[in-house]
Short mmCIF file of N, CA and C in Angstrom, two decimals:
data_model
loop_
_atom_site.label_atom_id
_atom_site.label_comp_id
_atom_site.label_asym_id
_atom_site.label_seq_id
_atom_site.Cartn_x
_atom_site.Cartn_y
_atom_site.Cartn_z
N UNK A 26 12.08 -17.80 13.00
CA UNK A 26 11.41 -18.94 12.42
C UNK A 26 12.38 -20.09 12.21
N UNK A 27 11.85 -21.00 10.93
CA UNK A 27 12.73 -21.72 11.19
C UNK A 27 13.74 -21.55 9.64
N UNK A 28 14.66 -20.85 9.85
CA UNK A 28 15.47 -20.50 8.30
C UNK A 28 16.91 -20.33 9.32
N UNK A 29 17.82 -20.30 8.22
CA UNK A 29 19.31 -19.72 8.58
C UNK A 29 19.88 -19.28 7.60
N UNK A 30 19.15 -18.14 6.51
CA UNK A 30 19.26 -17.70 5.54
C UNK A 30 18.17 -16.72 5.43
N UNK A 31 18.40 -15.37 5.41
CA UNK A 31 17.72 -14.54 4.64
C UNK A 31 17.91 -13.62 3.28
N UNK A 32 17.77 -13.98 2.23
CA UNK A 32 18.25 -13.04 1.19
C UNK A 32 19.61 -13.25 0.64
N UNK A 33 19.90 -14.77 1.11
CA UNK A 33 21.35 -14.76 0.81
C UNK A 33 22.39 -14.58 1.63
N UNK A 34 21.84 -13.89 3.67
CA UNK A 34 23.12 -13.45 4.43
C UNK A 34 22.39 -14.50 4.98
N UNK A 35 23.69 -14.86 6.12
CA UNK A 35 23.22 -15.70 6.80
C UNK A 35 22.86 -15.25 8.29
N UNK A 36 21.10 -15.66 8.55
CA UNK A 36 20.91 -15.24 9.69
C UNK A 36 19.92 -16.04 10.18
N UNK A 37 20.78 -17.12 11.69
CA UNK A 37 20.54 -18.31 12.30
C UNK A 37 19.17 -18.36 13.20
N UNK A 38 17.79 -18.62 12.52
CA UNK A 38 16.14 -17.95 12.88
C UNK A 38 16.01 -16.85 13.75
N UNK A 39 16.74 -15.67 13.58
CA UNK A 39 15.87 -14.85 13.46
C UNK A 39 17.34 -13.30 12.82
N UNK A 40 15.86 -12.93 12.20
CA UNK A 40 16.41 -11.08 12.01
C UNK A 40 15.67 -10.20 11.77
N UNK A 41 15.90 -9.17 11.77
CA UNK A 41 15.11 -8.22 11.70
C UNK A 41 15.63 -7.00 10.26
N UNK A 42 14.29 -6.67 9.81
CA UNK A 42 14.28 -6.32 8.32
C UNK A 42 14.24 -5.18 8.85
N UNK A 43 14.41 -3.85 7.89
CA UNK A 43 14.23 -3.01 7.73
C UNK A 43 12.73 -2.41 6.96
N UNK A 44 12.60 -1.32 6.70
CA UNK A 44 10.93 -1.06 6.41
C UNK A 44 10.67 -1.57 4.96
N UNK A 45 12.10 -1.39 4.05
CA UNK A 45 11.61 -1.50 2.96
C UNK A 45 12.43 -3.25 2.61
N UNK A 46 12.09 -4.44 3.96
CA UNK A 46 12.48 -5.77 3.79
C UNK A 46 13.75 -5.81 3.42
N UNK A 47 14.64 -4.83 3.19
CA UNK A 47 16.24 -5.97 3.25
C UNK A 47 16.69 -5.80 4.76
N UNK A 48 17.47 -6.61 4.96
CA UNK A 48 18.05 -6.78 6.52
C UNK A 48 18.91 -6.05 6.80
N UNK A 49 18.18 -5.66 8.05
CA UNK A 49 18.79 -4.86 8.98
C UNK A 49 20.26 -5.02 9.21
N UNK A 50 21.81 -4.47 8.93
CA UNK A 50 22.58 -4.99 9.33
C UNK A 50 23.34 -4.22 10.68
N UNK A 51 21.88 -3.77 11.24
CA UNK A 51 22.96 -3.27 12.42
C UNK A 51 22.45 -4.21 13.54
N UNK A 52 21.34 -5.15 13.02
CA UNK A 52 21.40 -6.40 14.46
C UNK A 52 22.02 -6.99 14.40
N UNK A 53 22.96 -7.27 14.67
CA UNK A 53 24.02 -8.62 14.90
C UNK A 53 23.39 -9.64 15.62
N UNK A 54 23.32 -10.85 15.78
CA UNK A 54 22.65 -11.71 16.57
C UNK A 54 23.85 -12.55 16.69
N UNK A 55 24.67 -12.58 16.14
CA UNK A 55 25.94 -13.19 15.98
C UNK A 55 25.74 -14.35 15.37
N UNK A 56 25.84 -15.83 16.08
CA UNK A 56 25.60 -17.39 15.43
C UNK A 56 24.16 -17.12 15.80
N UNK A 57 23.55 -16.88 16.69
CA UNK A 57 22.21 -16.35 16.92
C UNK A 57 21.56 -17.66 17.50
N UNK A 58 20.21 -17.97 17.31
CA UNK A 58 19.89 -19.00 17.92
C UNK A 58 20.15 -20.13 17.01
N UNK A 59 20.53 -21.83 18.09
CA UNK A 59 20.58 -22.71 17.28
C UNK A 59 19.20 -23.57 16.97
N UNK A 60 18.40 -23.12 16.91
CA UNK A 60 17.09 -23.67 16.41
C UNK A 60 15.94 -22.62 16.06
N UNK A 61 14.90 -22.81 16.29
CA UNK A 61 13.79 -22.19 15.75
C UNK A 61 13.69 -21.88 16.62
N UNK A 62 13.10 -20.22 16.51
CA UNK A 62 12.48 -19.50 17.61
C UNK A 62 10.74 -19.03 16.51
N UNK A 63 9.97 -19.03 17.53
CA UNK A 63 8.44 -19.23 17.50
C UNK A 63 7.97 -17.68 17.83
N UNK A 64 8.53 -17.41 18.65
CA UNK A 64 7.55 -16.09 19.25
C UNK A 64 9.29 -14.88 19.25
N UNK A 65 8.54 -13.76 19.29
CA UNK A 65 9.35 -12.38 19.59
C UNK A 65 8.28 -11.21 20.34
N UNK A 66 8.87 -10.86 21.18
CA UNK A 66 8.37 -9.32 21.76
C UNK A 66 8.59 -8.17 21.81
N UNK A 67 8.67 -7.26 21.84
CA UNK A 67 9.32 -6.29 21.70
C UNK A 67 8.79 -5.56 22.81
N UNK A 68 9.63 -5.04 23.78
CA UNK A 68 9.61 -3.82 25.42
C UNK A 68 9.40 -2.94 25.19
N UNK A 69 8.74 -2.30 25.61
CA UNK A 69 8.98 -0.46 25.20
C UNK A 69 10.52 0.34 25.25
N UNK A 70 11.27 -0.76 25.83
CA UNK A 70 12.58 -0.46 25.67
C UNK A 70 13.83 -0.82 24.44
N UNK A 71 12.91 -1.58 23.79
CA UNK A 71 13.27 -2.07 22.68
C UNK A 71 13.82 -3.19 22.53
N UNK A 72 14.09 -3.81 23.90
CA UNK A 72 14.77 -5.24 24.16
C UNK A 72 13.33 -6.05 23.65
N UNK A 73 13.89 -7.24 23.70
CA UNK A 73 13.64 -7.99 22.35
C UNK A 73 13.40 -9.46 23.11
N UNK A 74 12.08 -9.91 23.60
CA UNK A 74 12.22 -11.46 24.25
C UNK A 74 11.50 -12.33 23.30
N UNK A 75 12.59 -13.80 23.27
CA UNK A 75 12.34 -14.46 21.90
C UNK A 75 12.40 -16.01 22.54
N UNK A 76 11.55 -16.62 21.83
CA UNK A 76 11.44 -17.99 22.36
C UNK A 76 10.99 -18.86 21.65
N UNK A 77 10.89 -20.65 21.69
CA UNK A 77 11.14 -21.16 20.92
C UNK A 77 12.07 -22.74 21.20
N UNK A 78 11.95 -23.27 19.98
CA UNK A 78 12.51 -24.60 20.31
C UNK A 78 14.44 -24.50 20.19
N UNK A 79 15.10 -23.90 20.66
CA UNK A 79 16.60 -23.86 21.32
C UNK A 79 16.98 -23.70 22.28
N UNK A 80 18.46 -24.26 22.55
CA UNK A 80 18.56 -24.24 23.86
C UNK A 80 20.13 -23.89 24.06
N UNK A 81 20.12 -23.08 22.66
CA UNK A 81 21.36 -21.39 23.31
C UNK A 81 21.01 -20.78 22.12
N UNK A 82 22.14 -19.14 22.59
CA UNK A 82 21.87 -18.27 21.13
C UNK A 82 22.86 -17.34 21.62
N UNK A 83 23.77 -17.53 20.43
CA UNK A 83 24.88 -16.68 20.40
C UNK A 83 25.67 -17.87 21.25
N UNK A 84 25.78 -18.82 21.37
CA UNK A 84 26.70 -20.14 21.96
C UNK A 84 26.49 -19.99 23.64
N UNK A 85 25.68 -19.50 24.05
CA UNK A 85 25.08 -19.28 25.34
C UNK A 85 23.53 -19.84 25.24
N UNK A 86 24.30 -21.12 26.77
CA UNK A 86 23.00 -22.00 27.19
C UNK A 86 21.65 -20.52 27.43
N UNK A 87 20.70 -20.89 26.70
CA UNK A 87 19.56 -20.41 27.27
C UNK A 87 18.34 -20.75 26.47
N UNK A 88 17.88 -21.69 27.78
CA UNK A 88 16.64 -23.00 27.29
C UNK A 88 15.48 -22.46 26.97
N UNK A 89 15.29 -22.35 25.57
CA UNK A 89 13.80 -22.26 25.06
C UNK A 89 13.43 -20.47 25.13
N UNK A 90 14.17 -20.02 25.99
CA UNK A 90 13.65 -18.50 25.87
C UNK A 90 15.02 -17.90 26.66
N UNK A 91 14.79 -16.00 25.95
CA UNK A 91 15.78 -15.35 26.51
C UNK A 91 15.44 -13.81 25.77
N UNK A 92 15.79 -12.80 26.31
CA UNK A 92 16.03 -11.80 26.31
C UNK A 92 17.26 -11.17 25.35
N UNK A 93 17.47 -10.48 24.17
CA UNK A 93 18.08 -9.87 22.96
C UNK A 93 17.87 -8.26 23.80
N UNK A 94 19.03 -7.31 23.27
CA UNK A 94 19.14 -6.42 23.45
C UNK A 94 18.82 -5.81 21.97
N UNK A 95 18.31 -4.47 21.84
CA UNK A 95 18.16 -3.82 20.77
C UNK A 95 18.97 -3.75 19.50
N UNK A 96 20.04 -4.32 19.64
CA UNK A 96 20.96 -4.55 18.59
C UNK A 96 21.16 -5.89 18.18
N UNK A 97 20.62 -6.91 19.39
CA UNK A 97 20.50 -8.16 18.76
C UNK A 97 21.38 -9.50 19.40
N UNK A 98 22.09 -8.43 20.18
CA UNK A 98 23.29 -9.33 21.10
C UNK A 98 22.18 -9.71 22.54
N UNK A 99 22.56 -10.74 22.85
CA UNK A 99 21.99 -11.50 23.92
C UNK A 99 22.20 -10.60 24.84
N UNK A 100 20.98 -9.86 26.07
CA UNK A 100 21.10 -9.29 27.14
C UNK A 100 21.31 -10.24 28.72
N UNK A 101 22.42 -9.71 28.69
CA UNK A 101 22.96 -10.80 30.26
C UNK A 101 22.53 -10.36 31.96
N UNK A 102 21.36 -9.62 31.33
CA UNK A 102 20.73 -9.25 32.79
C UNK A 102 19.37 -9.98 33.07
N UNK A 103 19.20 -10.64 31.50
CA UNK A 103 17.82 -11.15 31.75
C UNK A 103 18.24 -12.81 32.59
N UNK A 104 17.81 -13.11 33.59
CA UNK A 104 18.65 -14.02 34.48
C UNK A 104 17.68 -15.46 34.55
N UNK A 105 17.48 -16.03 33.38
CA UNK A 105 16.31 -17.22 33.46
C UNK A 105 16.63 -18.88 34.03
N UNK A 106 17.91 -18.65 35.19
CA UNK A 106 18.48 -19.47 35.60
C UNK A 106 18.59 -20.77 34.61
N UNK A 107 17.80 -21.89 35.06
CA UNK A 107 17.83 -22.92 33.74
C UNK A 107 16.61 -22.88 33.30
N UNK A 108 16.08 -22.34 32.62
CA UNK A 108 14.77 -21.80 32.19
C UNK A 108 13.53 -22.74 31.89
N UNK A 109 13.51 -22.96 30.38
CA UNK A 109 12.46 -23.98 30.77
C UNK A 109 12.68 -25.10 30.14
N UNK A 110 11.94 -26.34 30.08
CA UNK A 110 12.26 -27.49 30.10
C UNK A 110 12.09 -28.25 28.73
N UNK A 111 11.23 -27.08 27.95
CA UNK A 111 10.83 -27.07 26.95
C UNK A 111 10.69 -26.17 26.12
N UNK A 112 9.27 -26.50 24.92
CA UNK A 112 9.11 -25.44 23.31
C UNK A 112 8.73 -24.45 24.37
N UNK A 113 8.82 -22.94 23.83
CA UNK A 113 8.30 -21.33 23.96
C UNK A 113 7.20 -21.18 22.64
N UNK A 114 6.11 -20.74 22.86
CA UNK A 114 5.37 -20.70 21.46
C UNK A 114 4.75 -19.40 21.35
N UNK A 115 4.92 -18.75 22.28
CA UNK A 115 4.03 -17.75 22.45
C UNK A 115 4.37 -16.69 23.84
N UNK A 116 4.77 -15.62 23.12
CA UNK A 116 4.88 -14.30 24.59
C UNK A 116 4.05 -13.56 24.27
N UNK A 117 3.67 -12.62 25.48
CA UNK A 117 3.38 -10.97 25.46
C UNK A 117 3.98 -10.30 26.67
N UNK A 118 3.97 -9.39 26.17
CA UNK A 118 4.42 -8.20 27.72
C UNK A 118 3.34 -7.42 28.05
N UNK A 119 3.45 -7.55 28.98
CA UNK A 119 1.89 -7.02 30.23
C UNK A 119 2.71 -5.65 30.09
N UNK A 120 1.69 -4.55 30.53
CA UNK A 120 1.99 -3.16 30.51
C UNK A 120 3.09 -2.54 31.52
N UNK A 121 2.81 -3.69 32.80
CA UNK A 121 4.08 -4.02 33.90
C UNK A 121 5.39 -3.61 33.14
N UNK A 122 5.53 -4.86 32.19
CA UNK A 122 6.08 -5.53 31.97
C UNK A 122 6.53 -6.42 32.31
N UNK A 123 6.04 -7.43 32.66
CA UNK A 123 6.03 -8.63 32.93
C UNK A 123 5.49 -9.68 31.87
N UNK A 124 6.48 -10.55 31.64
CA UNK A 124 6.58 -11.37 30.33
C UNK A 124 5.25 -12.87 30.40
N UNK A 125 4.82 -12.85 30.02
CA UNK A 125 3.83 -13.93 30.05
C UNK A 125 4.25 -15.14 28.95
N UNK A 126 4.67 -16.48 28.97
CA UNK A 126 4.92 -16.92 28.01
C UNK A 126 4.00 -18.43 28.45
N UNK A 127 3.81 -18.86 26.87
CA UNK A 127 2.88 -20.33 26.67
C UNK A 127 3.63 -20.83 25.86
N UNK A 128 3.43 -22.27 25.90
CA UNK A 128 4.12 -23.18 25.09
C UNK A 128 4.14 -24.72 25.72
N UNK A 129 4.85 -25.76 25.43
CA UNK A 129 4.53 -27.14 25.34
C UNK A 129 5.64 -27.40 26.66
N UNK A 130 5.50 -27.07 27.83
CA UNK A 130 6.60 -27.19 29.06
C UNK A 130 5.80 -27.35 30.64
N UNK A 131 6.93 -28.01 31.42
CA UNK A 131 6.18 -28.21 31.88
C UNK A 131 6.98 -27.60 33.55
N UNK A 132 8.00 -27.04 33.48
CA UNK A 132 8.98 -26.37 34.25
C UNK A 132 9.39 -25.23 34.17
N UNK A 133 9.31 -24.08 34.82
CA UNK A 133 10.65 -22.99 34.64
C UNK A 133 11.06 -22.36 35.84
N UNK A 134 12.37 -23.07 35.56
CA UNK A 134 13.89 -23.16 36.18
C UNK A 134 13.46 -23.73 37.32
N UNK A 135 13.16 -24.47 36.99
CA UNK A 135 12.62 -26.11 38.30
C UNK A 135 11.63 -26.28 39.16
N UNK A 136 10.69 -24.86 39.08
CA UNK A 136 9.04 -24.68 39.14
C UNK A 136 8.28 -25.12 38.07
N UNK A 137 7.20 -25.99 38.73
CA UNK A 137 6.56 -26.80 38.39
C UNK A 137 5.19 -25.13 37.53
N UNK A 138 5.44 -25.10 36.18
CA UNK A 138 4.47 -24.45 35.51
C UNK A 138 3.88 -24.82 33.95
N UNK A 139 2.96 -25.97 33.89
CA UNK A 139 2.38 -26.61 33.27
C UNK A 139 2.09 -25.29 31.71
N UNK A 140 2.90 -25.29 30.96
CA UNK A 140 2.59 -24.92 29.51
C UNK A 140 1.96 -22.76 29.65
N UNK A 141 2.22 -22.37 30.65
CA UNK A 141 1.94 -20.91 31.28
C UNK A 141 2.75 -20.44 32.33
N UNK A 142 3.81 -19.49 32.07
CA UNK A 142 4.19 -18.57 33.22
C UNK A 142 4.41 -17.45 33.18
N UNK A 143 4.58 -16.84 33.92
CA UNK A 143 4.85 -15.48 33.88
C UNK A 143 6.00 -15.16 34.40
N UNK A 144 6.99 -14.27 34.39
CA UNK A 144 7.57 -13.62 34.59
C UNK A 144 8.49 -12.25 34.42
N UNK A 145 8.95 -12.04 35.68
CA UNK A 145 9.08 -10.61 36.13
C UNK A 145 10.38 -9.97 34.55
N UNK A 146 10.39 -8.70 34.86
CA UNK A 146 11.23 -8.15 34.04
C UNK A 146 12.33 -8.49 33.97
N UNK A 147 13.13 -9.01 35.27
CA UNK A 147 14.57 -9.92 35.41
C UNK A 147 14.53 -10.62 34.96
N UNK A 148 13.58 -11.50 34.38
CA UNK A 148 13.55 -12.93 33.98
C UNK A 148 13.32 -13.94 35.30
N UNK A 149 13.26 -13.53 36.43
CA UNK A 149 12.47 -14.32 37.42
C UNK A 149 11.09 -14.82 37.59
N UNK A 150 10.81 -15.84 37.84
CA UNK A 150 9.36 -16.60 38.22
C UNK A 150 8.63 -15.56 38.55
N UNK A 151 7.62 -15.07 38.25
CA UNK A 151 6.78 -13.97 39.50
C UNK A 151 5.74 -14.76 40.14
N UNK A 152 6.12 -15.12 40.73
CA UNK A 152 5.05 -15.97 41.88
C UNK A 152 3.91 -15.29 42.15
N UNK A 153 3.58 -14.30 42.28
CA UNK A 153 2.44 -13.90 42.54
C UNK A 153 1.45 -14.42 41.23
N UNK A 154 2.16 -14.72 40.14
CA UNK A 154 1.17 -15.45 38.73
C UNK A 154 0.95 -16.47 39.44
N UNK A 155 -0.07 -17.30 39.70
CA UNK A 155 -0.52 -18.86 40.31
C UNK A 155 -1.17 -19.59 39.51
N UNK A 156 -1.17 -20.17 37.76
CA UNK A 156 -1.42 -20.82 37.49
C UNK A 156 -2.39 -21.89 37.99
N UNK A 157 -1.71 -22.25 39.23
CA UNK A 157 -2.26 -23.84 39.25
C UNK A 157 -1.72 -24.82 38.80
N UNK A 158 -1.90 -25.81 38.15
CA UNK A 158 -1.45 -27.03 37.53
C UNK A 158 -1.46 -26.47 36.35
N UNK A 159 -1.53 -25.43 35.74
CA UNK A 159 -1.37 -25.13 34.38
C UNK A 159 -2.93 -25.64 33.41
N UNK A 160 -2.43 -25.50 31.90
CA UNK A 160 -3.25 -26.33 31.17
C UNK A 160 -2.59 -27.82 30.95
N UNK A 161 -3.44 -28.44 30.43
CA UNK A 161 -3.24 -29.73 30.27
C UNK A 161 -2.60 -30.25 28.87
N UNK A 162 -2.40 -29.30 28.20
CA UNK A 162 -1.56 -29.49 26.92
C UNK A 162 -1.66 -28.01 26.38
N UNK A 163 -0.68 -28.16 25.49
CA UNK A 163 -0.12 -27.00 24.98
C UNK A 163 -0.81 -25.37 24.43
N UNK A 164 -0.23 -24.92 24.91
CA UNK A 164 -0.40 -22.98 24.56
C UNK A 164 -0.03 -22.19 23.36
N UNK A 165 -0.50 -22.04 22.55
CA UNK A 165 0.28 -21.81 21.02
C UNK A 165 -0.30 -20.27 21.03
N UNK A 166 -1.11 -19.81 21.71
CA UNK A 166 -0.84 -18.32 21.72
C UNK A 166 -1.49 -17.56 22.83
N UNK A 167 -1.15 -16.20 23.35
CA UNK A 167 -1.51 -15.52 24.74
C UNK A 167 -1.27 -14.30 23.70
N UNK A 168 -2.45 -13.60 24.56
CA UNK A 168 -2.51 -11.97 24.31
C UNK A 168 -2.95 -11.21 25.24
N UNK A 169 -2.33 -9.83 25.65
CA UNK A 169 -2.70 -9.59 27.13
C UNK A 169 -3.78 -8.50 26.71
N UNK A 170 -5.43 -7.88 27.58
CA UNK A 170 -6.33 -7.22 27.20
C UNK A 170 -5.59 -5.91 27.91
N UNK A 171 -6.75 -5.00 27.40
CA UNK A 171 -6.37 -3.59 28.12
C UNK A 171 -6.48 -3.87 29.54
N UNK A 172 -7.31 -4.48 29.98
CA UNK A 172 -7.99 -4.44 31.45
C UNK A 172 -6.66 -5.57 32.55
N UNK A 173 -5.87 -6.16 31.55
CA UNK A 173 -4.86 -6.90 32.23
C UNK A 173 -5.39 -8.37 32.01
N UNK A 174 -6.32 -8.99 31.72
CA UNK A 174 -6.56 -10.15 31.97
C UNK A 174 -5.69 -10.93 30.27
N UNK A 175 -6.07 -12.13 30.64
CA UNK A 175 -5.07 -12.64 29.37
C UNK A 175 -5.62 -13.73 28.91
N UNK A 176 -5.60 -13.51 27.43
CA UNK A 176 -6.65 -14.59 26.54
C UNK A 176 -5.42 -15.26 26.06
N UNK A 177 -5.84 -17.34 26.54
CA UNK A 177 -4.64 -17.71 25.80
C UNK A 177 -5.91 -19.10 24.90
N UNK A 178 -4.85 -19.46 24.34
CA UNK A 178 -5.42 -20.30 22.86
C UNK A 178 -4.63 -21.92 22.92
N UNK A 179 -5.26 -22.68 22.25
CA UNK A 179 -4.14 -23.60 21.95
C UNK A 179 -4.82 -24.89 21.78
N UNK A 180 -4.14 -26.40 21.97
CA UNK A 180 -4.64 -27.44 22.43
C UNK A 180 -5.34 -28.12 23.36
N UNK A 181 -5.48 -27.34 24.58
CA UNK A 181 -5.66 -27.73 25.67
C UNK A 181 -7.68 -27.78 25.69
N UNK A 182 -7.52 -28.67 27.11
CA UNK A 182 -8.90 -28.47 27.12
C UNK A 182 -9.58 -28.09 28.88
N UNK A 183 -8.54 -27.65 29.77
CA UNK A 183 -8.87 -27.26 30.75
C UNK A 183 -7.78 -26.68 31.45
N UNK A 184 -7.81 -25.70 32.05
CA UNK A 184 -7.38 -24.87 32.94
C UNK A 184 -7.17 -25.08 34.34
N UNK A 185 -6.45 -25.47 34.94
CA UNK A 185 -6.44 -25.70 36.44
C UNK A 185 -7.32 -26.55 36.71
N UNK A 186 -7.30 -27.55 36.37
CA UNK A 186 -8.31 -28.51 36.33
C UNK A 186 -9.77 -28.23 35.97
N UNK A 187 -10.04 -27.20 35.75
CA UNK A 187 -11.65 -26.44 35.00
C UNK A 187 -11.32 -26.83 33.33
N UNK A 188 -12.59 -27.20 33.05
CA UNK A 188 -12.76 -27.51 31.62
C UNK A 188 -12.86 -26.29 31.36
N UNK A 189 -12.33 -25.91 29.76
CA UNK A 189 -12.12 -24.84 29.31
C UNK A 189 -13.10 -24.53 28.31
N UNK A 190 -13.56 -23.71 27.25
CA UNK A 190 -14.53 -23.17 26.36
C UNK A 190 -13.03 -24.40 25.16
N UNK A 191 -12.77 -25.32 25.30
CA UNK A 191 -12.10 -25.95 24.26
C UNK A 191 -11.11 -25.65 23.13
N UNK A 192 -10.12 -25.09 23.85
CA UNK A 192 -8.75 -24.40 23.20
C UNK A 192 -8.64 -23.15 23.57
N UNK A 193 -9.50 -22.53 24.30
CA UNK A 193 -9.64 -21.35 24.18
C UNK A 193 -9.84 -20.78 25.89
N UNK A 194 -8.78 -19.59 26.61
CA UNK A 194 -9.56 -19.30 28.26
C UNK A 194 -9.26 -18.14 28.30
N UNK A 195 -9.63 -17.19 28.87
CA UNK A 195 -9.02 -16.22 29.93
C UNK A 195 -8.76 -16.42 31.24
N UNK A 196 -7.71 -15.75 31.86
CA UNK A 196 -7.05 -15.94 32.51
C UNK A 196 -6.92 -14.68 33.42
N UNK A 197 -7.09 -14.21 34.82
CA UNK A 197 -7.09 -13.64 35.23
C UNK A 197 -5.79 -12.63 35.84
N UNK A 198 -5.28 -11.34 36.29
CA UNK A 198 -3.85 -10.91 36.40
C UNK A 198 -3.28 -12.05 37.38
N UNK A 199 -4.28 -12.62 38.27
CA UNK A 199 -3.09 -13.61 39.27
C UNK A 199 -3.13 -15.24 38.64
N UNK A 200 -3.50 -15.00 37.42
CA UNK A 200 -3.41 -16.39 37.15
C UNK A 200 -4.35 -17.08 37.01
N UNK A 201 -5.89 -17.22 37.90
CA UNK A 201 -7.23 -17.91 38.04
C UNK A 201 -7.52 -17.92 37.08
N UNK A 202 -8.36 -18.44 36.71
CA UNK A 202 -9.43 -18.56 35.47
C UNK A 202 -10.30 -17.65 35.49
N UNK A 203 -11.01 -16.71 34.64
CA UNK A 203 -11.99 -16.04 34.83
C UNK A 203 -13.11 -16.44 34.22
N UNK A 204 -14.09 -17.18 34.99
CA UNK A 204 -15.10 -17.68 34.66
C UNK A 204 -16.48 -16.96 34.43
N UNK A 205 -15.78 -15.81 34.26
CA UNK A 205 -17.07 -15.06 33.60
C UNK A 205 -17.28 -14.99 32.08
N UNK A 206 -16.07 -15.50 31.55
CA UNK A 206 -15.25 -15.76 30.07
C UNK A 206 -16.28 -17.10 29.62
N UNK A 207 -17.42 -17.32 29.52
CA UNK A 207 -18.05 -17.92 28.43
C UNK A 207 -18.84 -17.57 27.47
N UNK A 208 -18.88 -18.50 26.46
CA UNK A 208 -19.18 -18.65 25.09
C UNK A 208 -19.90 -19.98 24.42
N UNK A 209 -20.28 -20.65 25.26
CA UNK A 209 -20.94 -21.59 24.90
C UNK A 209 -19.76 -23.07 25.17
N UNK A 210 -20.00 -23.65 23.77
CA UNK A 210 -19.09 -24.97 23.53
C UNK A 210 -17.68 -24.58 22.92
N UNK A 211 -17.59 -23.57 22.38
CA UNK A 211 -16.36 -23.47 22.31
C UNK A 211 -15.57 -23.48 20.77
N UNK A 212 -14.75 -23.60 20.48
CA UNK A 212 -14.13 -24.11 19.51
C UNK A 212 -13.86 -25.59 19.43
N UNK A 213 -14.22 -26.29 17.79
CA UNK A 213 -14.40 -27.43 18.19
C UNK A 213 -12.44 -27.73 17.64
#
């Protein structure tokens, strides 16, 4: 979030508590991120993808999003070249695992992906996600269904150039819109 203090230690937005809320001190995050981070995930592996308005953590460039290892130290396999161009507001991990992230951007790592992308477990683009032109303004949250498809939320008011149910779409595994996803007018 946005703090650099928990309880008195210092820990630069983000840490992780223990069950009964005092902090964990076996994550080290080190200087950790220099701004606010918005979203966290957690892998079945326990690695840790976190994103958000910075653009390093742990004194390592890495724009708006990045990959934490289970202890908290930055994982240097997650490879998000120059990542994205902008805020991270919102992840999930597909059962793949493949990272789905939304937020207020309009690039990642110099692909043109309007506020939605996906990518692979490396931290690579997965192209086979095809967006489209994205949404037209910002993504403040994605959640992936059992069936794979993916409900995202936010400001926006259309999808790949399709008007949307008004903040609100699903989204199909390659990206399309699934226009079987109505509800009337929408959220106003």
């Amino acid at each position: 979030g946005g703090f650099d203090d928990f309880n008195g230690i210092t820990e630069n937005y983000i840490a992780r508590l223990n069950t009964d809320g005092s902090v964990d001190t076996t994550f080290n995050s080190g200087t950790g991120a220099e701004y606010r981070v918005f979203t966290t995930s957690v892998q079945n592996d326990d690695k840790i993808i976190i994103g958000g308005w910075f653009i390093s953590y742990n004194g390592v460039n890495k724009n708006y999003i990045t990959r934490l290892n289970a202890d908290g130290s930055l994982d240097t396999t997650f490879n998000i070249g120059v990542g994205l161009d902008y805020i991270a507001y919102t992840s999930t991990i597909q059962s793949d695992g493949k990272i789905i992230i939304g937020g207020d951007f309009n690039t990642y790592n110099g692909v043109s992906r309007n506020n939605i992308v996906r990518l692979n477990t490396d931290g690579s683009l997965d192209t086979t996600f095809n967006p489209g032109v994205g949404t037209d303004l910002i993504v403040l949250t994605c959640n992936k269904q059992n069936d794979g498809k993916i409900l995202i939320g936010g400001s926006f008011s259309d999808y790949n150039g399709t008007a949307t149910h008004n903040h609100i779409a699903r989204i199909n595994t390659d990206g399309s819109i699934d226009s079987t996803f109505y509800f009337g007018t929408g959220l106003n």
